[in-house]
mmCIF file of C-alpha atoms in Angstrom:
data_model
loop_
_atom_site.group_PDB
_atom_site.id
_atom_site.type_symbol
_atom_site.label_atom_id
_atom_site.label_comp_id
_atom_site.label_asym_id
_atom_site.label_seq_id
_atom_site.Cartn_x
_atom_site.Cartn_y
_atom_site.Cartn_z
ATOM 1 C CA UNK A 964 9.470 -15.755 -3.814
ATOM 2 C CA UNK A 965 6.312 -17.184 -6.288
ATOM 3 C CA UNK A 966 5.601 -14.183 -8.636
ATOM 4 C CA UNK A 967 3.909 -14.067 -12.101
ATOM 5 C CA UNK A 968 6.620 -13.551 -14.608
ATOM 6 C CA UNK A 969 7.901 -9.990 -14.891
ATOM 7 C CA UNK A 970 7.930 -7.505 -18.071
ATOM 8 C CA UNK A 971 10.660 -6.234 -19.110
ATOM 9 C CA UNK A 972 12.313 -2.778 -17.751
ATOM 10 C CA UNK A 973 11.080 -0.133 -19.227
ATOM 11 C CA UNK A 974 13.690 2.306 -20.957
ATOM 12 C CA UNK A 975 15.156 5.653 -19.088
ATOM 13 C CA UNK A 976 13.682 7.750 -21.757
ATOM 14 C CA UNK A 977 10.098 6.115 -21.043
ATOM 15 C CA UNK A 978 11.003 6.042 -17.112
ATOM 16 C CA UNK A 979 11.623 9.780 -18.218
ATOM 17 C CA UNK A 980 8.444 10.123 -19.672
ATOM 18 C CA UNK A 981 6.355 8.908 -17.151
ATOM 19 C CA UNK A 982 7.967 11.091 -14.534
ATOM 20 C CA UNK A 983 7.369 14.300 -15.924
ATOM 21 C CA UNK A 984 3.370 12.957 -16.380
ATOM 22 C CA UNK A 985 3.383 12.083 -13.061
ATOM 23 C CA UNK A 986 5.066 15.757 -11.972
ATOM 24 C CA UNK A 987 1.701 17.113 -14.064
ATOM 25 C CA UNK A 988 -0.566 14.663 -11.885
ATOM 26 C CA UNK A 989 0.621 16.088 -8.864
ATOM 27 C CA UNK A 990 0.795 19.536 -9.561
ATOM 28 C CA UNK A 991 -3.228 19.453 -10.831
ATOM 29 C CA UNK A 992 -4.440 17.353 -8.493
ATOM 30 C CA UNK A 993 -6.632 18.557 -5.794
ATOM 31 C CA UNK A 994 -7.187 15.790 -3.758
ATOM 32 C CA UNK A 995 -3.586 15.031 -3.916
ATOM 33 C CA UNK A 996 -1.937 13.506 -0.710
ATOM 34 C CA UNK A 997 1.184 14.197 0.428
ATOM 35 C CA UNK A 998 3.287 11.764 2.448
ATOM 36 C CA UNK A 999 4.773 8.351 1.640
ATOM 37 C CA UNK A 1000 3.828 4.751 2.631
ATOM 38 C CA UNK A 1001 7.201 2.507 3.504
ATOM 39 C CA UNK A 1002 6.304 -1.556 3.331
ATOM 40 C CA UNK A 1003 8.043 -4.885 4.988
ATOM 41 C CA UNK A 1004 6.816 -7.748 3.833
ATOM 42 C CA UNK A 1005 6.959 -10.870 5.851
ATOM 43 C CA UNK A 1006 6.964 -14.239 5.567
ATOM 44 C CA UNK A 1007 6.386 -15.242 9.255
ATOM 45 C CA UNK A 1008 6.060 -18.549 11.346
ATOM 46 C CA UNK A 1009 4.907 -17.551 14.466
ATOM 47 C CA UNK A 1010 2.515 -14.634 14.154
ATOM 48 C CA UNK A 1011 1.800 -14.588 18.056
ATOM 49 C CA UNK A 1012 5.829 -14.338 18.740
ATOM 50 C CA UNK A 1013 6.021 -11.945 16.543
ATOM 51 C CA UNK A 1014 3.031 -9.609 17.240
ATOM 52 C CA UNK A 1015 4.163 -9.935 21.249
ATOM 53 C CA UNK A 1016 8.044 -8.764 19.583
ATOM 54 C CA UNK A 1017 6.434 -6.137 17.834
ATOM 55 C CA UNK A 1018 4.642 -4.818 20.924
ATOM 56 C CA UNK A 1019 7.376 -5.019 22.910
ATOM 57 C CA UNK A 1020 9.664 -2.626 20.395
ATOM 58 C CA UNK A 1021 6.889 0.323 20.181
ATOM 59 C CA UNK A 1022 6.664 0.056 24.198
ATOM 60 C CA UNK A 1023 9.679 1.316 24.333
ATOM 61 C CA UNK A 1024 11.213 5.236 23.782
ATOM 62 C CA UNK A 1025 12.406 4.227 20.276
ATOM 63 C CA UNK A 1026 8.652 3.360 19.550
ATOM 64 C CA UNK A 1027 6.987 5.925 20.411
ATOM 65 C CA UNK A 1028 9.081 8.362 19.026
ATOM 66 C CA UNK A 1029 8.924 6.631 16.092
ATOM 67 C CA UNK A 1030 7.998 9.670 13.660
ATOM 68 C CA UNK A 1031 5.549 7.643 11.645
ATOM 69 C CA UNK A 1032 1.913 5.473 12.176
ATOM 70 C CA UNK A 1033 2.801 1.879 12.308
ATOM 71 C CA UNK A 1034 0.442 -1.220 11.372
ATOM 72 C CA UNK A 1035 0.956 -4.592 11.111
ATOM 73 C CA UNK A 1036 -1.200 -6.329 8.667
ATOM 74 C CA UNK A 1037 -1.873 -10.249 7.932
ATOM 75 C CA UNK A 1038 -2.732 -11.431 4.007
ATOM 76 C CA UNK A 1039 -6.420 -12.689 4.196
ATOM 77 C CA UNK A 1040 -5.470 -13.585 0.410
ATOM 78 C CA UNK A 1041 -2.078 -13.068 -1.289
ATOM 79 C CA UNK A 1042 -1.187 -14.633 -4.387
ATOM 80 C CA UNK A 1043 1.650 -11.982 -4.833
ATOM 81 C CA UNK A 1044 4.661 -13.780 -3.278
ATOM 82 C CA UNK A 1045 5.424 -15.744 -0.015
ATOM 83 C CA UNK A 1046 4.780 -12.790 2.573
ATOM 84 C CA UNK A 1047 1.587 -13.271 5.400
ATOM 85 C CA UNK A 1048 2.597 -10.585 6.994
ATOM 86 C CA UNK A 1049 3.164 -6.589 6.139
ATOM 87 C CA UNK A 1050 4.462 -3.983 8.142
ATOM 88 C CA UNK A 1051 3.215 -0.604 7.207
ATOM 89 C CA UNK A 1052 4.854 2.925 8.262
ATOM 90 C CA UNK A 1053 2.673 5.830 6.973
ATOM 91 C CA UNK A 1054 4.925 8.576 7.327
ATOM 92 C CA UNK A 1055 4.092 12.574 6.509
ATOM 93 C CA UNK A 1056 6.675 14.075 4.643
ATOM 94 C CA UNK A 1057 10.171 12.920 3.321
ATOM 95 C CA UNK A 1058 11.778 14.231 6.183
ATOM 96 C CA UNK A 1059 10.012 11.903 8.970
ATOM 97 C CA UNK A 1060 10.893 8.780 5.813
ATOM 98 C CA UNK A 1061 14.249 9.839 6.674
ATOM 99 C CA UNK A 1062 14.510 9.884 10.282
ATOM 100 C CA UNK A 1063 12.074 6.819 10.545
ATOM 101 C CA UNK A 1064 14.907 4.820 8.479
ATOM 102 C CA UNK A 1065 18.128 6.287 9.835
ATOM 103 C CA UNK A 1066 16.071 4.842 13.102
ATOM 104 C CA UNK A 1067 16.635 1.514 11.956
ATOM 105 C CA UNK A 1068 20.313 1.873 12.871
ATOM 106 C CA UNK A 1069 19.569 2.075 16.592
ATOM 107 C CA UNK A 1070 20.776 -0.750 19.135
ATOM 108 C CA UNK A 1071 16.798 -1.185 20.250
ATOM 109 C CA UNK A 1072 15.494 -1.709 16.728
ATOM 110 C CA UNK A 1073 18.895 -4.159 16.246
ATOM 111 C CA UNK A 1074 17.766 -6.069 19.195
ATOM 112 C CA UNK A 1075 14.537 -6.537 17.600
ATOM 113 C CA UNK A 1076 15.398 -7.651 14.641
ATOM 114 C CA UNK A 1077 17.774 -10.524 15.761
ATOM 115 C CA UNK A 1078 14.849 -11.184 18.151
ATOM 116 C CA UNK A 1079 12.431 -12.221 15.342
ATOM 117 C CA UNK A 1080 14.994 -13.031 12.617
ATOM 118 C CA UNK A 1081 14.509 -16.532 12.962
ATOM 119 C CA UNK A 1082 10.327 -16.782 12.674
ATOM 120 C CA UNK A 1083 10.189 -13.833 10.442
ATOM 121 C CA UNK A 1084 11.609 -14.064 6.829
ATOM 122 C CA UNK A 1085 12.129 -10.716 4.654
ATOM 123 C CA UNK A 1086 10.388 -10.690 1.538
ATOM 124 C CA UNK A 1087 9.836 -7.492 -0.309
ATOM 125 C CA UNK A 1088 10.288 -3.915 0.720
ATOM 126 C CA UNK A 1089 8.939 -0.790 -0.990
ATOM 127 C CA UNK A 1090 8.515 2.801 -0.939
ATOM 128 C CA UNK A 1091 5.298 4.249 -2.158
ATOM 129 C CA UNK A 1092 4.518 8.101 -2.869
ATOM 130 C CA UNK A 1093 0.857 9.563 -1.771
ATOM 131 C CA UNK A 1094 -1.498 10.395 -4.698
ATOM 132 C CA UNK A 1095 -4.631 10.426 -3.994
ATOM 133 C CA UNK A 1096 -6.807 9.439 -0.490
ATOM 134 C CA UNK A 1097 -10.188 10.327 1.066
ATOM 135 C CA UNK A 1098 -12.509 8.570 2.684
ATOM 136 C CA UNK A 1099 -13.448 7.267 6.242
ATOM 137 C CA UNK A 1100 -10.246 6.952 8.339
ATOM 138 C CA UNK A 1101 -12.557 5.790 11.537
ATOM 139 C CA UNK A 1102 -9.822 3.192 12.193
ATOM 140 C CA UNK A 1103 -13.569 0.657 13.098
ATOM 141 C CA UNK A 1104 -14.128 1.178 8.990
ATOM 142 C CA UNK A 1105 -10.315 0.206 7.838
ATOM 143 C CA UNK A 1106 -9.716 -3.455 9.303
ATOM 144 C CA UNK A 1107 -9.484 -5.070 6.027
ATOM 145 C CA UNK A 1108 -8.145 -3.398 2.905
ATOM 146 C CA UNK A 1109 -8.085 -5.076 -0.965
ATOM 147 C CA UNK A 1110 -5.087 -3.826 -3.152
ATOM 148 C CA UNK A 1111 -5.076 -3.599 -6.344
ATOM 149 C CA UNK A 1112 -1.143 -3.819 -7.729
ATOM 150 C CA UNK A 1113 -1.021 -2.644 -11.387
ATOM 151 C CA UNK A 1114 1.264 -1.216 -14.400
ATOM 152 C CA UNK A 1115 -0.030 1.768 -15.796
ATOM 153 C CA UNK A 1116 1.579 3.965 -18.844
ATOM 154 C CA UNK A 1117 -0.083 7.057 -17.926
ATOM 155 C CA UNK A 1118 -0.544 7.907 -14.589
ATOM 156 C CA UNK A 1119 -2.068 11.808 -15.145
ATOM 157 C CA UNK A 1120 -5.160 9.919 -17.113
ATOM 158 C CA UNK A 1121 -5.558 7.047 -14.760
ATOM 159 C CA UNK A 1122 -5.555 9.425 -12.017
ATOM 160 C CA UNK A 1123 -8.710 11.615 -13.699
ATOM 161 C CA UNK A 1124 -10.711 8.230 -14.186
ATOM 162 C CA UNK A 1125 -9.887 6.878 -10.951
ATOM 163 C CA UNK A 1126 -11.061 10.637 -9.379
ATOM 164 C CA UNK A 1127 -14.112 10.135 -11.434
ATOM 165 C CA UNK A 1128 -15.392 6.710 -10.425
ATOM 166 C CA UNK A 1129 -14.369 7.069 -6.727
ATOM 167 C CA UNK A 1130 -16.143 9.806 -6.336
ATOM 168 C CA UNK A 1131 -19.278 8.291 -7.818
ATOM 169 C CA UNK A 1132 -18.599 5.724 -5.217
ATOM 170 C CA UNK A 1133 -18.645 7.946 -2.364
ATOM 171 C CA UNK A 1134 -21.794 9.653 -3.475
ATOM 172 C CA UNK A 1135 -23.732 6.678 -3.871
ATOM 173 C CA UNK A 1136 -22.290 5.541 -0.273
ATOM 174 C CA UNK A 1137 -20.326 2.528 -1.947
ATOM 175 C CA UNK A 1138 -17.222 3.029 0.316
ATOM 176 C CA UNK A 1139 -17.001 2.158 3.477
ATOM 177 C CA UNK A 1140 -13.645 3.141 4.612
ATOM 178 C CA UNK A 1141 -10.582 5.199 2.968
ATOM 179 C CA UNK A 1142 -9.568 4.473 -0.379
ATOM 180 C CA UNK A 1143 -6.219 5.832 -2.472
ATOM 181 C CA UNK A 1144 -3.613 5.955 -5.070
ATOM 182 C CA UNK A 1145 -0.226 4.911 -4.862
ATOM 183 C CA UNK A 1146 2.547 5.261 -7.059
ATOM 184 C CA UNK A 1147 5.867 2.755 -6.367
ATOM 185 C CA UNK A 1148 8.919 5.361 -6.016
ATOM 186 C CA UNK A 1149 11.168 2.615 -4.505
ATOM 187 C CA UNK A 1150 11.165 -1.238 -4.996
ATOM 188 C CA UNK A 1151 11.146 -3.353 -8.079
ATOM 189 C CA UNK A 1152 9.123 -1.380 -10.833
ATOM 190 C CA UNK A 1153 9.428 -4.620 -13.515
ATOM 191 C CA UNK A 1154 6.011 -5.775 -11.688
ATOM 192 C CA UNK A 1155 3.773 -3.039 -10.670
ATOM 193 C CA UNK A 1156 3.814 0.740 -10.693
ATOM 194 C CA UNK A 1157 1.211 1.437 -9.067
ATOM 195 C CA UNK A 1158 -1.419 0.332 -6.627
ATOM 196 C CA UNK A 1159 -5.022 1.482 -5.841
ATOM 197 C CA UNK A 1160 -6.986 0.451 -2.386
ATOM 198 C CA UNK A 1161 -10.215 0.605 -0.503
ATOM 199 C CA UNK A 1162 -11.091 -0.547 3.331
ATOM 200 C CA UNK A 1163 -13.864 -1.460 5.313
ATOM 201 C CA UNK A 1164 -14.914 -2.974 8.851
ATOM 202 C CA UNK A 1165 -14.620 -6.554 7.829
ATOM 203 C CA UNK A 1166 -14.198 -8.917 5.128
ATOM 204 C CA UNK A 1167 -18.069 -9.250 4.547
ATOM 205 C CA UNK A 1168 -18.509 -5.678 4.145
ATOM 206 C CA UNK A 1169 -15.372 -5.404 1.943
ATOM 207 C CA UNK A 1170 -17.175 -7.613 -0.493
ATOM 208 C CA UNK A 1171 -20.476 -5.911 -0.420
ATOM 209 C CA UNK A 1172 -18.384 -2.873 -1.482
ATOM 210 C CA UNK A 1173 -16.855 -4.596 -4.278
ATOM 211 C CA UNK A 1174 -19.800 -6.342 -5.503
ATOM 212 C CA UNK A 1175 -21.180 -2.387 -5.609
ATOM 213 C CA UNK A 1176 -18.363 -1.442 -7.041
ATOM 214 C CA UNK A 1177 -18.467 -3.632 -10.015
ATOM 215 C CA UNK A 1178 -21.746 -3.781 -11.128
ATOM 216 C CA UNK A 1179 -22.081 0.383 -11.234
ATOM 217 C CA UNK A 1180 -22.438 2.184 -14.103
ATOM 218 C CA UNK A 1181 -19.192 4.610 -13.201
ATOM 219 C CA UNK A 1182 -17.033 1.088 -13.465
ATOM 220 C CA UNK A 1183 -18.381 0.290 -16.263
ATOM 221 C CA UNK A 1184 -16.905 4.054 -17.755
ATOM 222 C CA UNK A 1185 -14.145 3.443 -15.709
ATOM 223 C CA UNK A 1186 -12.937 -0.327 -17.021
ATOM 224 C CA UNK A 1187 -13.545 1.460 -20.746
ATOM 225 C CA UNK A 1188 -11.485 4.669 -20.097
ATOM 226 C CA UNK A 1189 -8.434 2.660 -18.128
ATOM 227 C CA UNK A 1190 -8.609 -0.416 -20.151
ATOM 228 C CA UNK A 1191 -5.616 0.400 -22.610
ATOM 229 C CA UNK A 1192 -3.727 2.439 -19.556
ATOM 230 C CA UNK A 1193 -3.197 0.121 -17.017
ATOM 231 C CA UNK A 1194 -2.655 -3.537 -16.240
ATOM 232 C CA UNK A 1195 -3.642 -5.287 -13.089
ATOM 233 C CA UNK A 1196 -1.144 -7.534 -11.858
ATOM 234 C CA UNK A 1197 -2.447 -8.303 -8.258
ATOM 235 C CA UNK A 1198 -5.281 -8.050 -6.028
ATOM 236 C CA UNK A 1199 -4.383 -8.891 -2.148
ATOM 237 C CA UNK A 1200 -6.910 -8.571 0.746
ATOM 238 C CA UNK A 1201 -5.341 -8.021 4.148
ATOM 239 C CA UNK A 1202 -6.722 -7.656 7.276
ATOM 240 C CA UNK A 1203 -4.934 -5.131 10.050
ATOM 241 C CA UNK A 1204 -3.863 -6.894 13.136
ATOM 242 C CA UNK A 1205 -2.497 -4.007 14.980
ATOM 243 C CA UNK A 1206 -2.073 -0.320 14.640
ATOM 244 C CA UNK A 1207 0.781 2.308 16.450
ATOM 245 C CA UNK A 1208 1.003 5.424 16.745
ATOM 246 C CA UNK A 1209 -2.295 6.787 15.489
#
């Protein structure tokens, strides 16, 4: 795995710190979206095989009962690490995190992952809590979504300023799709914490929304407010190949 250089852990008492901000975030605010986001990266040689594999394991009872929306996504543009592919479970609530995982034990899911083991290479996995989402979820307007991986030392202001300028965005019909606000709850923390999105219907209008984006007078508040706060490590654009469940 190719990945800038990590910062050092930060200490439990910070960890601490940043925890009980966070708990404040969540209880204040109102646009706050419960659920969790589990990710697979991939790092995979035959995307047809394993697309056909993939369709093949949500055919079957184990699939659709899985209790979670499944999408497979290809990197348009990485630069994060190896992966070209992502699988994506957007699950509801811990409990369905926790079925959806014990689910992995099962002889079906077993069968599909020595099936694909040899043009699919594991890369990353993460968990990732819910904070904040809106937008359009018209699945036509979410085909290609840019992520934006970052550090941030306090989540409770970042979360105000990122409230602020998306909603400027929406009101001056900037985006296009859904947009949200992660925050990494399992994984490797040393690179990002957290990770902010938006989507649209294709890579064209994804960068009509960004050129928007940046040259509005709410980013330009925005980049001032965060600027000490938060770090950005990554930006990724992927493009959804196929979606389950939904």
């Amino acid at each position: 795995i190719r990945r800038p250089p990590r910062s050092t852990p930060k200490p439990s008492s910070a960890a601490s710190d940043v925890y009980k901000r966070q708990l404040l975030l969540i209880s204040s605010q109102s646009v706050f979206s419960a659920g969790y986001l589990a990710t697979y990266s991939f790092q995979v040689s035959n995307p047809a095989a394993y697309i056909e594999a993939v369709d093949e394991l949500m055919a079957t009872e184990w699939g659709k009962s899985f209790p979670s929306v499944v999408a497979v996504h290809q990197y348009a543009f990485n630069g994060y690490d190896d992966a070209t592919h992502v699988v994506v479970l957007n699950y509801d609530d811990p409990e369905s995190v926790g079925s959806g995982t014990e689910s992995f034990n099962d002889p079906i899911f077993q069968s599909f992952l020595a099936k694909t083991a040899s043009i699919a290479k594991p890369v990353e996995q993460t968990l990732n809590m819910k904070l904040i989402s809106g937008g359009n979820e018209d699945p036509l307007k979410n085909q290609v979504y840019t992520i934006y991986r970052m550090q941030v030392k306090d989540p409770g202001s970042y979360a105000a300023a990122y409230s602020d300028v998306i909603e400027a965005q929406a009101e001056a019909g900037n985006i296009i799709g859904s947009y949200g606000l992660r925050q990494l709850v399992g994984g490797d923390s040393r690179y990002y914490t957290h990770y902010a999105y938006f989507s649209a219907g294709s890579i064209g209008e994804q960068l009509s929304s960004s050129e928007a984006l940046f040259s509005s007078d709410s980013y330009a508040t925005f980049a001032q407010e965060v600027g000490e706060n938060r770090r950005i490590m990554n930006v990724s654009t992927l493009v959804n190949l196929v979606t389950y469940n939904n």
